[in-house]
mmCIF file of C-alpha atoms in Angstrom:
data_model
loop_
_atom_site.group_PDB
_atom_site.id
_atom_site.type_symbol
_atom_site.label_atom_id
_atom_site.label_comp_id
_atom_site.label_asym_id
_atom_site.label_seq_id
_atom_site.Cartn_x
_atom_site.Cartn_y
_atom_site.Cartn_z
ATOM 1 C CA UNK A 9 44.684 -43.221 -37.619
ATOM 2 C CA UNK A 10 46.542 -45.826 -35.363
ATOM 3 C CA UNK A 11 50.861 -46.017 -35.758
ATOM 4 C CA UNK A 12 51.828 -49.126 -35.797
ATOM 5 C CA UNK A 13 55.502 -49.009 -36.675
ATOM 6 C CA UNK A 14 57.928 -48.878 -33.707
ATOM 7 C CA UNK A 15 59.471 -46.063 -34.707
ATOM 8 C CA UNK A 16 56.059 -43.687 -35.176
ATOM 9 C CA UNK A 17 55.030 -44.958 -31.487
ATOM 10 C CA UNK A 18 58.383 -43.947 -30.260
ATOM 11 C CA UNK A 19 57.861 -40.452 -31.400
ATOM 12 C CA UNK A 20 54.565 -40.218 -29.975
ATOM 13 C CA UNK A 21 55.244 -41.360 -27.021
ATOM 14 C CA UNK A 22 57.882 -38.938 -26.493
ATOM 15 C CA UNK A 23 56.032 -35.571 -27.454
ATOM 16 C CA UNK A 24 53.188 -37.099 -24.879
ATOM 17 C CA UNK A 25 55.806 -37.229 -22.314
ATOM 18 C CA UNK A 26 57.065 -33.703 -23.084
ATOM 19 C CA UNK A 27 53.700 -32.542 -22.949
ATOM 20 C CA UNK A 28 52.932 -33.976 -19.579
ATOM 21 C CA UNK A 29 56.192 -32.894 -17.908
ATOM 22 C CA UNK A 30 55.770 -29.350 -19.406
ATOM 23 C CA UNK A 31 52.144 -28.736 -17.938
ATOM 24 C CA UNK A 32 53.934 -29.916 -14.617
ATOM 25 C CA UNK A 33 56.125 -27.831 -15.041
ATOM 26 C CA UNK A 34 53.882 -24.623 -15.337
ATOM 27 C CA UNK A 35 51.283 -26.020 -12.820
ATOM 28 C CA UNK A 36 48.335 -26.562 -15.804
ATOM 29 C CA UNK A 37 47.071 -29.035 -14.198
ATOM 30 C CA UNK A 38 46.351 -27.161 -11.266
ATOM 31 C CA UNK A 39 42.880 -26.413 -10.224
ATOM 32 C CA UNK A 40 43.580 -22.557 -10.702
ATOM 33 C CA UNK A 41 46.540 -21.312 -12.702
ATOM 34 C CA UNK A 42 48.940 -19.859 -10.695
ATOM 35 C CA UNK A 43 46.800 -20.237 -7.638
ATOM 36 C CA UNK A 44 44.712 -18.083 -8.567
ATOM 37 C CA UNK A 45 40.811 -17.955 -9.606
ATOM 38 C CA UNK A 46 41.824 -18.252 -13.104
ATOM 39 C CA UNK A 47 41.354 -21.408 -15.425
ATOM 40 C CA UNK A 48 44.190 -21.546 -18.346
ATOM 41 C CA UNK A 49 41.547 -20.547 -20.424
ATOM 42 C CA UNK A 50 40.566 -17.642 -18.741
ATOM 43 C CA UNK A 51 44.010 -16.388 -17.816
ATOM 44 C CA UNK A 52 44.782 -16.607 -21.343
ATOM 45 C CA UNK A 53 41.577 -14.426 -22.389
ATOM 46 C CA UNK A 54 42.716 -11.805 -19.674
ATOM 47 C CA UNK A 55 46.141 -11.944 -21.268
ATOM 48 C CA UNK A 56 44.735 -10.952 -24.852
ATOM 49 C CA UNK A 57 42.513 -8.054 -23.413
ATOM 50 C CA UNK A 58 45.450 -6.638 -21.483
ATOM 51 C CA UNK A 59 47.839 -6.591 -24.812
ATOM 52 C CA UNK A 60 45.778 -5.963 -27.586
ATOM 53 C CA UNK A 61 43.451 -3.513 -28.616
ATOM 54 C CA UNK A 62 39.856 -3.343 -30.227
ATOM 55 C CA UNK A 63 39.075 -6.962 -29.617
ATOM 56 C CA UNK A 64 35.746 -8.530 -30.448
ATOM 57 C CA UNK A 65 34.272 -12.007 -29.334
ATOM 58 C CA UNK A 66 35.322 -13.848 -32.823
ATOM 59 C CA UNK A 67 38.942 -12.809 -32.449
ATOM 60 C CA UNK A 68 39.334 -14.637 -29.297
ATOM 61 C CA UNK A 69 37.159 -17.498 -31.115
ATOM 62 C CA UNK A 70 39.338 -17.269 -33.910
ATOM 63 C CA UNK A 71 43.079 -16.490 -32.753
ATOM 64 C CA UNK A 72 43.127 -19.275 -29.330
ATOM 65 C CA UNK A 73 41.068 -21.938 -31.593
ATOM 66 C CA UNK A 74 37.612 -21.376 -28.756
ATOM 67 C CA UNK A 75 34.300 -22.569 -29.193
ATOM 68 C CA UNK A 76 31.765 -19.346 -29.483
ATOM 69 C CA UNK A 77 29.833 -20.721 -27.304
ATOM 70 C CA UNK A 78 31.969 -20.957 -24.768
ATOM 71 C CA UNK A 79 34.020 -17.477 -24.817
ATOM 72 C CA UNK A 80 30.190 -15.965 -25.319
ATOM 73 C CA UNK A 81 29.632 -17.620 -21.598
ATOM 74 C CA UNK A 82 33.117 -16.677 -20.602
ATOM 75 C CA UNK A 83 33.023 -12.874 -21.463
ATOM 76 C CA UNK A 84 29.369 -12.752 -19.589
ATOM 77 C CA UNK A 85 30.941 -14.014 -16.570
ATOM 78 C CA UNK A 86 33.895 -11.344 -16.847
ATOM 79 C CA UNK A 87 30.934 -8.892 -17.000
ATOM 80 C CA UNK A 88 29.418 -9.820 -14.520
ATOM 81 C CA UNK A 89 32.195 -9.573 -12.458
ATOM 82 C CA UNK A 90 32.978 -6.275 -13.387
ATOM 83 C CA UNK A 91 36.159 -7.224 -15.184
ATOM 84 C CA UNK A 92 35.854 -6.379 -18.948
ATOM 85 C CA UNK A 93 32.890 -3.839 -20.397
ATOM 86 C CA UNK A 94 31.630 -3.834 -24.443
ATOM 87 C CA UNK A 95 31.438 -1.166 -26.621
ATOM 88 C CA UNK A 96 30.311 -1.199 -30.326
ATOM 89 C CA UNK A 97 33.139 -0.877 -32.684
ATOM 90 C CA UNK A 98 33.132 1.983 -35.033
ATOM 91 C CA UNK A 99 33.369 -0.015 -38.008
ATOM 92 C CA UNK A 100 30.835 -2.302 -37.523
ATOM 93 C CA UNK A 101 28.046 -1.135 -34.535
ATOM 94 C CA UNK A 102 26.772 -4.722 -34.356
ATOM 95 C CA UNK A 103 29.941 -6.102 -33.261
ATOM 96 C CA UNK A 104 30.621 -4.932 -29.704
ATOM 97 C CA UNK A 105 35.201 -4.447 -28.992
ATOM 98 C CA UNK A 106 36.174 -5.394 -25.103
ATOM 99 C CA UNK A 107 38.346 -4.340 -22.798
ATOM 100 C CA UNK A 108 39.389 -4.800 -19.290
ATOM 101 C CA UNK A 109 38.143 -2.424 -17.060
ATOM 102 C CA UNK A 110 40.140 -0.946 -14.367
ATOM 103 C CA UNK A 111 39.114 -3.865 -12.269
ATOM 104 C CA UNK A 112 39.988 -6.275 -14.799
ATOM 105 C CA UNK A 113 43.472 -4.907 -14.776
ATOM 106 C CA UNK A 114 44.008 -5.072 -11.298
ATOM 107 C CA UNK A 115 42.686 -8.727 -10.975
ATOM 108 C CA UNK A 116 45.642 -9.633 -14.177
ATOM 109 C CA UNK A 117 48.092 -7.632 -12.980
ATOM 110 C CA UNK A 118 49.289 -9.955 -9.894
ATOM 111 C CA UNK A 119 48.812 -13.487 -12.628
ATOM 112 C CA UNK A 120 50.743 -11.493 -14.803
ATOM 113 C CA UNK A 121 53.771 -10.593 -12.252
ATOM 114 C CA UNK A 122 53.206 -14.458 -10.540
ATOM 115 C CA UNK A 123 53.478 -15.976 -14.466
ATOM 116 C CA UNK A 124 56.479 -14.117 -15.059
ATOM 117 C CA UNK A 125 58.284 -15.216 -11.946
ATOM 118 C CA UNK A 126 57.570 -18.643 -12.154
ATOM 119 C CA UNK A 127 59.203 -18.604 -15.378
ATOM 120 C CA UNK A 128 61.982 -16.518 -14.095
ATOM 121 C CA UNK A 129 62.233 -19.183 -10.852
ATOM 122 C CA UNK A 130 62.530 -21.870 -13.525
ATOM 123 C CA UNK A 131 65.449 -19.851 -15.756
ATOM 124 C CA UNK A 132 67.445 -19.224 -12.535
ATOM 125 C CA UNK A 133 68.007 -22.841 -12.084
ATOM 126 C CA UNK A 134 70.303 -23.164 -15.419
ATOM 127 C CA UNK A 135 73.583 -21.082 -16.153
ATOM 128 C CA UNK A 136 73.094 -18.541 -18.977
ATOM 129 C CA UNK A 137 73.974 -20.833 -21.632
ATOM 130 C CA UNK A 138 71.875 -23.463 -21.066
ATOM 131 C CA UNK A 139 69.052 -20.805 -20.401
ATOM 132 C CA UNK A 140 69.948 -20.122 -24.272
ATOM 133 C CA UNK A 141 69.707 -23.239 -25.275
ATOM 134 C CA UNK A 142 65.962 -23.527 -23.805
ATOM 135 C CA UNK A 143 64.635 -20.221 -25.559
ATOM 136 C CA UNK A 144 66.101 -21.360 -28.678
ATOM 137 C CA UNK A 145 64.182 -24.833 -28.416
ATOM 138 C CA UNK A 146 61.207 -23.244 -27.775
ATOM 139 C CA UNK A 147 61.437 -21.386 -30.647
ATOM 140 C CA UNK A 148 62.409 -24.531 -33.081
ATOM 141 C CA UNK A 149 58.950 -25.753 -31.704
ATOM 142 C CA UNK A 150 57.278 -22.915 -32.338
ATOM 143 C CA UNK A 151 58.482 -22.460 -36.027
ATOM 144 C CA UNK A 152 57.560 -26.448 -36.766
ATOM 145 C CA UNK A 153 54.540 -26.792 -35.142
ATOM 146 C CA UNK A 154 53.059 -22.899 -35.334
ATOM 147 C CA UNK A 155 50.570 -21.718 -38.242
ATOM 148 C CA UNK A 156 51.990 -18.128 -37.915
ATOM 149 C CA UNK A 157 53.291 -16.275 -35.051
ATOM 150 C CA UNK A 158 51.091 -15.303 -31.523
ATOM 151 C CA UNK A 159 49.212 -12.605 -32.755
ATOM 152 C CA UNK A 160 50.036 -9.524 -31.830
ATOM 153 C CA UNK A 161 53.192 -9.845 -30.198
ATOM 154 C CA UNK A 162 56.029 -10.554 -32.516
ATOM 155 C CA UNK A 163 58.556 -9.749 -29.861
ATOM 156 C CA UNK A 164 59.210 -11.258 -25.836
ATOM 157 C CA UNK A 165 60.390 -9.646 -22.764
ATOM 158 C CA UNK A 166 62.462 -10.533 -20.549
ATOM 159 C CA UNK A 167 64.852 -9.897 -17.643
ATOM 160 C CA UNK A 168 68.184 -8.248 -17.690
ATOM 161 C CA UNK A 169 71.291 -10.122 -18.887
ATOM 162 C CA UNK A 170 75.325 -9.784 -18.958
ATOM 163 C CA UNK A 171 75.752 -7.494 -22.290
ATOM 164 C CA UNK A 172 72.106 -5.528 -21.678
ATOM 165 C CA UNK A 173 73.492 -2.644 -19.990
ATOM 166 C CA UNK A 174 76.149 -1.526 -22.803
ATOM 167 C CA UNK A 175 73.947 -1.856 -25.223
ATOM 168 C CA UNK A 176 71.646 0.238 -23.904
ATOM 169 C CA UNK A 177 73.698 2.661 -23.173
ATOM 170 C CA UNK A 178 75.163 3.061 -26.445
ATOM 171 C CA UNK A 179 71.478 2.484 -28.614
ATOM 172 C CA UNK A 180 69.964 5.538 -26.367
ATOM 173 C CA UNK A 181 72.974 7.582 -26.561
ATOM 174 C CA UNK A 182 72.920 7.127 -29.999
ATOM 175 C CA UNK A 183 69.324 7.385 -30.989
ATOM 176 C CA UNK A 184 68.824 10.659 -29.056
ATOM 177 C CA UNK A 185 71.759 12.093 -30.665
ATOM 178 C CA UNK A 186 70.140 11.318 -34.197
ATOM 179 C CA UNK A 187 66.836 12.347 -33.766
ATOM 180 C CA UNK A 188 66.428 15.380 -31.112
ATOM 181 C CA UNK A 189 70.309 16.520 -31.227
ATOM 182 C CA UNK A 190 71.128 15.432 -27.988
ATOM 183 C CA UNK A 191 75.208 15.423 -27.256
ATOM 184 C CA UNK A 192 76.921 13.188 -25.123
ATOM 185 C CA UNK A 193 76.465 14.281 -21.827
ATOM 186 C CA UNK A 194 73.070 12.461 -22.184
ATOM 187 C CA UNK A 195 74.697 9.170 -23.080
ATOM 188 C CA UNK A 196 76.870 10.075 -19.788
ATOM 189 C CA UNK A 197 73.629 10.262 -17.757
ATOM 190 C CA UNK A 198 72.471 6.530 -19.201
ATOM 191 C CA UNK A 199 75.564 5.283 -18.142
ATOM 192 C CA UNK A 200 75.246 6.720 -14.483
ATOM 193 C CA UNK A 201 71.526 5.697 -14.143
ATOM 194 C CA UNK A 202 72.181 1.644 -15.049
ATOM 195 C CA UNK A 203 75.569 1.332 -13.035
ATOM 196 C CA UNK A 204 73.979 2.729 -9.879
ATOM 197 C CA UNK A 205 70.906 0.511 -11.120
ATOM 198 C CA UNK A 206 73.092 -2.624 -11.274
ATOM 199 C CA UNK A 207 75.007 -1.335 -8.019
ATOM 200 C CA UNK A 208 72.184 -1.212 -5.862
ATOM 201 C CA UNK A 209 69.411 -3.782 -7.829
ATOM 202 C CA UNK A 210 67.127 -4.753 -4.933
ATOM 203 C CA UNK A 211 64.708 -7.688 -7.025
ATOM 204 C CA UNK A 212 62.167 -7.499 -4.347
ATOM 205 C CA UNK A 213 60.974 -3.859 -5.303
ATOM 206 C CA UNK A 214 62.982 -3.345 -8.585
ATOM 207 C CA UNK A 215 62.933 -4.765 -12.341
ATOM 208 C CA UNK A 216 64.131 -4.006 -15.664
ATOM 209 C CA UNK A 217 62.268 -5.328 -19.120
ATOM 210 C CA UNK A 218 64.272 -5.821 -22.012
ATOM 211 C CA UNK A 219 62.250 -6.327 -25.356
ATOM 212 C CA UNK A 220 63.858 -8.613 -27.894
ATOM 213 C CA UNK A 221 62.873 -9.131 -31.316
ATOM 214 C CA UNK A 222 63.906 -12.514 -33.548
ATOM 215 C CA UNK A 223 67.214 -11.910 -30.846
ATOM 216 C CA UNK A 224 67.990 -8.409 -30.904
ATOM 217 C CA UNK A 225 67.609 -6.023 -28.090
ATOM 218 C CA UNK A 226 64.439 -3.104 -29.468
ATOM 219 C CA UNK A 227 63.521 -1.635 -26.000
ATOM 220 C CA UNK A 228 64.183 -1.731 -22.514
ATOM 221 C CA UNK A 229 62.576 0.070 -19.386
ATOM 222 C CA UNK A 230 63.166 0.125 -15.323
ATOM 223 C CA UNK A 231 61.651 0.283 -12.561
ATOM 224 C CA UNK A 232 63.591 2.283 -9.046
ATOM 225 C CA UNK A 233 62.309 1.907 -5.746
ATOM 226 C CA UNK A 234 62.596 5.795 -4.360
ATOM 227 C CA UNK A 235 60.631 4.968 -1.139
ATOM 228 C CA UNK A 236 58.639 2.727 0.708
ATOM 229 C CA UNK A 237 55.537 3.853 -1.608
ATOM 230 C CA UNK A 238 56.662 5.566 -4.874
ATOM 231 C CA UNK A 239 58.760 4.153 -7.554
ATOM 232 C CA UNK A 240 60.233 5.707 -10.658
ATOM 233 C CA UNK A 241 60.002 4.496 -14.117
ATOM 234 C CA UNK A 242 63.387 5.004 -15.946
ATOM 235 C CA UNK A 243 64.931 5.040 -19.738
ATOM 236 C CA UNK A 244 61.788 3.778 -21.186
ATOM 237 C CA UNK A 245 62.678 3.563 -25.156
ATOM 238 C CA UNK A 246 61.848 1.841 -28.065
ATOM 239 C CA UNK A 247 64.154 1.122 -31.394
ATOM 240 C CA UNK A 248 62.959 3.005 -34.483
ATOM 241 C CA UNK A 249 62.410 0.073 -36.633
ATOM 242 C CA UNK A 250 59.901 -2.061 -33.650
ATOM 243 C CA UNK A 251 57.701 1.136 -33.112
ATOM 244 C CA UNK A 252 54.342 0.742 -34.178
ATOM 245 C CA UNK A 253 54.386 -2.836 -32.456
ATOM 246 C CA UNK A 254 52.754 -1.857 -29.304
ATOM 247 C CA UNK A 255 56.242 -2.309 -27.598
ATOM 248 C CA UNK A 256 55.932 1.203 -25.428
ATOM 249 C CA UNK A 257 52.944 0.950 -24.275
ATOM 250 C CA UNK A 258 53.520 -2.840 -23.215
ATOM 251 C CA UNK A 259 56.820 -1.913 -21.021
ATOM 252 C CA UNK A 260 54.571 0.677 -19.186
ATOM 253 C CA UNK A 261 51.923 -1.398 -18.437
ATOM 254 C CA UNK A 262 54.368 -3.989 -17.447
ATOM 255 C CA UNK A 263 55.829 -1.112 -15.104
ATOM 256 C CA UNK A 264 52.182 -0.355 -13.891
ATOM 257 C CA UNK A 265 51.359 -3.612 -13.106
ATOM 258 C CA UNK A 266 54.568 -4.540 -11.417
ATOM 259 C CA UNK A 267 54.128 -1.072 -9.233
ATOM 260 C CA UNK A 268 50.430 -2.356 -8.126
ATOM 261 C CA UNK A 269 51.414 -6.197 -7.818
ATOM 262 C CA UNK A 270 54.698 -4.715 -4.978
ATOM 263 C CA UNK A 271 52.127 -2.264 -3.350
ATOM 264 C CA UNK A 272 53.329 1.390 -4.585
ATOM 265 C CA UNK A 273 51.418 4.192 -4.553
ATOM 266 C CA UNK A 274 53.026 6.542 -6.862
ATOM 267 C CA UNK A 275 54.926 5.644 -10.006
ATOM 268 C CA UNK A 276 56.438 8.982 -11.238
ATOM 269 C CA UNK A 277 58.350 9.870 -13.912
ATOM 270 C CA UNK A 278 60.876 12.697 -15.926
ATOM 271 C CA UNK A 279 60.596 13.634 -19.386
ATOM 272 C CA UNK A 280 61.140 16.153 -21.766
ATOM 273 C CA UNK A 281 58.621 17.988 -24.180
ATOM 274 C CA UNK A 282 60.187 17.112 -27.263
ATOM 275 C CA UNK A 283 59.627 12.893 -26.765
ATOM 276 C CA UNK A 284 55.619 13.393 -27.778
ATOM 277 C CA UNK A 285 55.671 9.788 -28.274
ATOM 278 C CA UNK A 286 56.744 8.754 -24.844
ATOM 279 C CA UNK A 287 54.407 11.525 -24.080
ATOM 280 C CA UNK A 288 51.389 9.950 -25.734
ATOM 281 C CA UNK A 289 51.966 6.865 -23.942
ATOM 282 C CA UNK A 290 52.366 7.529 -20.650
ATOM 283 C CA UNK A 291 48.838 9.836 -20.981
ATOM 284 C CA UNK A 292 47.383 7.072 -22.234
ATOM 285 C CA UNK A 293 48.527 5.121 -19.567
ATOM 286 C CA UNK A 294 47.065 7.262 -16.686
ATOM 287 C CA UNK A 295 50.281 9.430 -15.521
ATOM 288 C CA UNK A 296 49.298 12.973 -15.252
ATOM 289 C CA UNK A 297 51.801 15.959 -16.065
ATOM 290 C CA UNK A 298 52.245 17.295 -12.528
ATOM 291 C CA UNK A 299 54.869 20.382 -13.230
ATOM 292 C CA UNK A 300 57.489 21.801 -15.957
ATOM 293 C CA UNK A 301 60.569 23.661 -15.534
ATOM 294 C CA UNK A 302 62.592 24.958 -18.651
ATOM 295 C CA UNK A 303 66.741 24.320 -18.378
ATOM 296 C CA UNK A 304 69.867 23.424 -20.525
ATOM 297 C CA UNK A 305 70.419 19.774 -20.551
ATOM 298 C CA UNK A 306 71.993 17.449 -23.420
ATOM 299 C CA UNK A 307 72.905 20.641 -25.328
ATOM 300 C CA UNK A 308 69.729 21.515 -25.983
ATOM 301 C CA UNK A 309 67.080 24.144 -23.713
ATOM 302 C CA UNK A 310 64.537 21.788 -22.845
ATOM 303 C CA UNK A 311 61.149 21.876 -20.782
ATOM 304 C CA UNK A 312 61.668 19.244 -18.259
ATOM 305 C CA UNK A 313 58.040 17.406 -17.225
ATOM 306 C CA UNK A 314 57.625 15.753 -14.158
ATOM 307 C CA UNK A 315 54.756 12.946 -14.423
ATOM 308 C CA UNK A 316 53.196 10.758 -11.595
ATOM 309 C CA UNK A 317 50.650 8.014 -11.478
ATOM 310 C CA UNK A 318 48.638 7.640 -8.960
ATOM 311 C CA UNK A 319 48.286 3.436 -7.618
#
């Protein structure tokens, strides 16, 4: 169909525009995204693998609008590369689930550190409200022009902001006080860990994820440098009504990754025996359970469990 009232060219030629100075922006048009080996295309592929489980060929095909043909080609080239590996499904033995393998998680761990701090380079050029007013445009796009929402991840992360650190605070404070009985010493302890945290941030070897859901805060994790080669995941948690959304195990792989991507060799970690969830995700993740010692903390007797993962 061709526009030819002024007006309806005038709107065209201004999305066009947008869409031209965006993919600057974000370096699309680059031979590799992100320097790297990676088309868009096959970044984006890596990016699905990484974040959501049980995949098969026509969910790629059907979720990022692909031609079969071409993610068929795509995912024989990631296996021949040694980056994803099939495995029939058992619901269905003909169709064949992928996943990265641990190679495949190494190569999208660094795109997936260098994609978030381009974005973060390109936030730290605008004051806090005007990085407001971008995320909320984004989102007005994404409700006019989007079908539904990205599949699978009806939340974002993002960095630490003014407000993030109080809130925290008080949500873990509270939470563990509702469900394991935990008094306020604990909150005490949250408190300590983020203002030496904020104290002492070093953003070469240190980050903090906050998860947000339609603008409210439902998890949070850090990352501590401890040495040269071992950093320590930190207050990993997840608000009761996001769990189920894959939201804890994201934050640790985000920790994971980021741990590879600076060049640790140890991520380690303290828990308790009564947070099986947290539990559950961090065996999943790889950490192994490397001693337990039984005290009083938080006004409870608790096993403490000392984890560490192995980069």
């Amino acid at each position: 169909m061709t526009i030819h009232n002024h007006r309806g060219k005038e709107l065209i030629d201004a999305v066009r525009a947008f869409n031209r100075f965006y993919t600057r922006q974000i370096g699309l048009i680059d031979e590799g995204l992100l320097k790297s080996r990676f088309s868009l295309t096959e970044a984006r592929v890596l990016y699905e693998l990484a974040h959501r489980d049980g995949l098969v060929a026509s969910d790629l095909v059907r979720d990022l609008g692909l031609d079969p043909g071409y993610v068929s080609r795509l995912l024989k080239k990631f296996e021949e590369r040694g980056l994803v590996e099939r495995a029939a499904t058992e619901a269905d033995a003909r169709r064949a689930s992928i996943t990265l393998t641990p190679a495949g998680k190494d190569a999208f761990a660094p795109l997936n550190q260098d994609s978030h701090d381009q974005v973060s380079a390109l936030l730290d050029r605008l004051v806090p409200a005007d990085q407001d007013r971008l995320v909320k445009a984004m989102r007005i796009v994404q409700d006019l022009l989007g079908d539904k929402p990205e599949p699978g991840v009806p939340y974002i992360l993002r960095p630490l902001q003014v407000g993030d650190i109080g809130w925290i605070t008080r949500r873990q404070g509270m939470l563990y006080a509702q469900e394991y009985g935990w008094d306020e010493t604990y909150e005490a302890l949250v408190a300590e860990i983020l203002a030496a945290f904020v104290k002492s941030f070093d953003p070469k070897w240190e980050r903090a994820w906050i998860a947000e859901r339609e603008g409210e805060v439902v998890g949070s994790v850090f990352i501590v440098r401890k040495s040269d080669h071992v950093a320590k995941l930190r207050l990993l948690y997840v608000e009761p009504s996001a769990r189920g959304l894959g939201i804890g195990k994201r934050l640790v792989e985000e920790c994971i990754g980021f741990a590879r991507a600076k060049g640790y060799k140890t991520l380690t970690l303290w828990t308790n025996d009564i947070l099986s969830a947290a539990r559950h995700i961090y065996q999943a993740a790889g950490l192994q359970l490397t001693e337990e010692e039984r005290h009083h903390s938080f006004g409870k007797d608790l096993v403490g469990q000392n984890w560490n993962l192995e980069l």
